[in-house]
PDB file of C-alpha atoms in Angstrom:
ATOM      1  CA  ALA I 390      -0.261  19.099  -9.257  1.00  0.00           C
ATOM      2  CA  VAL I 391       1.152  20.267  -5.930  1.00  0.00           C
ATOM      3  CA  GLY I 392      -1.509  20.401  -3.216  1.00  0.00           C
ATOM      4  CA  GLU I 393      -3.967  18.211  -5.109  1.00  0.00           C
ATOM      5  CA  PRO I 394      -4.748  14.741  -3.683  1.00  0.00           C
ATOM      6  CA  ILE I 395      -3.687  11.689  -5.682  1.00  0.00           C
ATOM      7  CA  VAL I 396      -5.648   8.481  -5.043  1.00  0.00           C
ATOM      8  CA  PHE I 397      -4.013   5.058  -5.429  1.00  0.00           C
ATOM      9  CA  GLU I 398      -6.081   1.863  -5.265  1.00  0.00           C
ATOM     10  CA  GLY I 399      -5.391  -1.835  -5.527  1.00  0.00           C
ATOM     11  CA  TYR I 400      -5.961  -5.315  -4.195  1.00  0.00           C
ATOM     12  CA  ALA I 401      -3.895  -7.616  -1.997  1.00  0.00           C
ATOM     13  CA  ASP I 402      -4.091 -11.325  -1.251  1.00  0.00           C
ATOM     14  CA  ASP I 403      -1.913 -14.042   0.208  1.00  0.00           C
ATOM     15  CA  TYR I 404      -3.553 -17.206  -1.135  1.00  0.00           C
ATOM     16  CA  ASP I 405      -4.364 -19.248   1.992  1.00  0.00           C
ATOM     17  CA  ARG I 406      -3.581 -16.535   4.579  1.00  0.00           C
ATOM     18  CA  ALA I 407      -5.689 -13.579   5.668  1.00  0.00           C
ATOM     19  CA  ILE I 408      -4.292 -10.100   5.069  1.00  0.00           C
ATOM     20  CA  LYS I 409      -4.102  -8.398   8.456  1.00  0.00           C
ATOM     21  CA  ALA I 410      -2.688  -5.065   7.196  1.00  0.00           C
ATOM     22  CA  VAL I 411      -1.602  -3.128   4.143  1.00  0.00           C
ATOM     23  CA  GLU I 412       1.552  -1.018   4.493  1.00  0.00           C
ATOM     24  CA  PHE I 413       2.674   2.040   2.531  1.00  0.00           C
ATOM     25  CA  SER I 414       6.107   3.652   2.176  1.00  0.00           C
ATOM     26  CA  MET I 415       7.048   6.931   0.514  1.00  0.00           C
ATOM     27  CA  ASP I 416      10.754   6.765   1.452  1.00  0.00           C
ATOM     28  CA  GLY I 417      11.934   3.747  -0.536  1.00  0.00           C
ATOM     29  CA  GLY I 418      10.888   1.223   2.107  1.00  0.00           C
ATOM     30  CA  VAL I 419      12.929   2.677   4.977  1.00  0.00           C
ATOM     31  CA  THR I 420       9.738   3.229   6.997  1.00  0.00           C
ATOM     32  CA  TRP I 421       6.265   1.761   6.561  1.00  0.00           C
ATOM     33  CA  THR I 422       2.865   3.006   7.715  1.00  0.00           C
ATOM     34  CA  SER I 423       0.513   0.147   8.506  1.00  0.00           C
ATOM     35  CA  PHE I 424      -3.275   0.167   8.108  1.00  0.00           C
ATOM     36  CA  PRO I 425      -5.147  -2.806   9.653  1.00  0.00           C
ATOM     37  CA  THR I 426      -7.648  -4.695   7.495  1.00  0.00           C
ATOM     38  CA  LYS I 427     -10.396  -5.719   9.891  1.00  0.00           C
ATOM     39  CA  GLY I 428     -12.478  -8.733   8.927  1.00  0.00           C
ATOM     40  CA  ALA I 429     -10.151  -9.984   6.187  1.00  0.00           C
ATOM     41  CA  GLU I 430     -10.437 -13.692   5.440  1.00  0.00           C
ATOM     42  CA  ALA I 431      -8.001 -16.201   3.956  1.00  0.00           C
ATOM     43  CA  GLY I 432      -8.511 -16.724   0.239  1.00  0.00           C
ATOM     44  CA  ARG I 433     -10.241 -13.368  -0.272  1.00  0.00           C
ATOM     45  CA  TRP I 434      -8.815 -10.230  -1.838  1.00  0.00           C
ATOM     46  CA  VAL I 435      -8.478  -7.063   0.241  1.00  0.00           C
ATOM     47  CA  ARG I 436      -9.136  -3.782  -1.541  1.00  0.00           C
ATOM     48  CA  TRP I 437      -6.930  -0.883  -0.425  1.00  0.00           C
ATOM     49  CA  ARG I 438      -6.982   2.837  -1.096  1.00  0.00           C
ATOM     50  CA  PHE I 439      -4.281   5.407  -0.304  1.00  0.00           C
ATOM     51  CA  THR I 440      -4.544   9.165  -0.804  1.00  0.00           C
ATOM     52  CA  TYR I 441      -1.405  11.314  -0.939  1.00  0.00           C
ATOM     53  CA  THR I 442      -1.278  15.084  -1.258  1.00  0.00           C
ATOM     54  CA  PRO I 443       2.159  16.235  -2.492  1.00  0.00           C
ATOM     55  CA  GLN I 444       3.505  19.454  -0.992  1.00  0.00           C
ATOM     56  CA  SER I 445       6.224  20.047  -3.570  1.00  0.00           C
ATOM     57  CA  PRO I 446       6.959  19.152  -7.205  1.00  0.00           C
ATOM     58  CA  GLY I 447       9.247  16.264  -8.029  1.00  0.00           C
ATOM     59  CA  GLU I 448       9.593  12.553  -8.627  1.00  0.00           C
ATOM     60  CA  TYR I 449       7.980  10.228  -6.098  1.00  0.00           C
ATOM     61  CA  GLN I 450       7.701   6.518  -5.436  1.00  0.00           C
ATOM     62  CA  LEU I 451       4.965   4.726  -3.503  1.00  0.00           C
ATOM     63  CA  LYS I 452       5.637   1.195  -2.247  1.00  0.00           C
ATOM     64  CA  VAL I 453       2.764  -1.002  -1.081  1.00  0.00           C
ATOM     65  CA  ARG I 454       2.920  -4.385   0.637  1.00  0.00           C
ATOM     66  CA  SER I 455       0.597  -6.622   2.599  1.00  0.00           C
ATOM     67  CA  VAL I 456       1.128  -8.339   5.937  1.00  0.00           C
ATOM     68  CA  ASN I 457      -0.581 -11.676   6.535  1.00  0.00           C
ATOM     69  CA  ASP I 458      -2.027 -13.210   9.692  1.00  0.00           C
ATOM     70  CA  GLN I 459       1.391 -14.805  10.405  1.00  0.00           C
ATOM     71  CA  ASP I 460       3.014 -11.318  10.533  1.00  0.00           C
ATOM     72  CA  GLN I 461       4.839 -11.982   7.254  1.00  0.00           C
ATOM     73  CA  ALA I 462       5.204  -8.979   4.951  1.00  0.00           C
ATOM     74  CA  SER I 463       5.102  -9.465   1.186  1.00  0.00           C
ATOM     75  CA  PRO I 464       8.644 -10.168  -0.029  1.00  0.00           C
ATOM     76  CA  LEU I 465       8.099  -7.849  -3.007  1.00  0.00           C
ATOM     77  CA  ALA I 466       6.305  -4.542  -2.709  1.00  0.00           C
ATOM     78  CA  ALA I 467       4.178  -3.118  -5.495  1.00  0.00           C
ATOM     79  CA  ILE I 468       5.856   0.070  -6.751  1.00  0.00           C
ATOM     80  CA  VAL I 469       4.293   3.125  -8.352  1.00  0.00           C
ATOM     81  CA  ASP I 470       6.557   5.894  -9.667  1.00  0.00           C
ATOM     82  CA  PHE I 471       4.885   9.250 -10.319  1.00  0.00           C
ATOM     83  CA  SER I 472       5.721  12.875 -11.048  1.00  0.00           C
ATOM     84  CA  VAL I 473       4.201  15.996  -9.529  1.00  0.00           C
ATOM     85  CA  SER I 474       4.366  19.385 -11.205  1.00  0.00           C
TER      86      SER I 474
END
């Protein structure tokens, strides 16, 4: 519902590269907000958590991608479509 926080959680990895950040987009990937992942190691999963509080009803889409220690962003973002009433 409008004004109530929605929590999204997941994991990211990049096989033999460390994940240096997880990025989130709420505008179809036009802009990304980056959150550093301190202490991440190659070959280990990084758990992420994102909380969004919608201010109006409608259809939304969250895109999530990781960035590795070579500054390479995931070529495909994870996508979550959701509705708010």
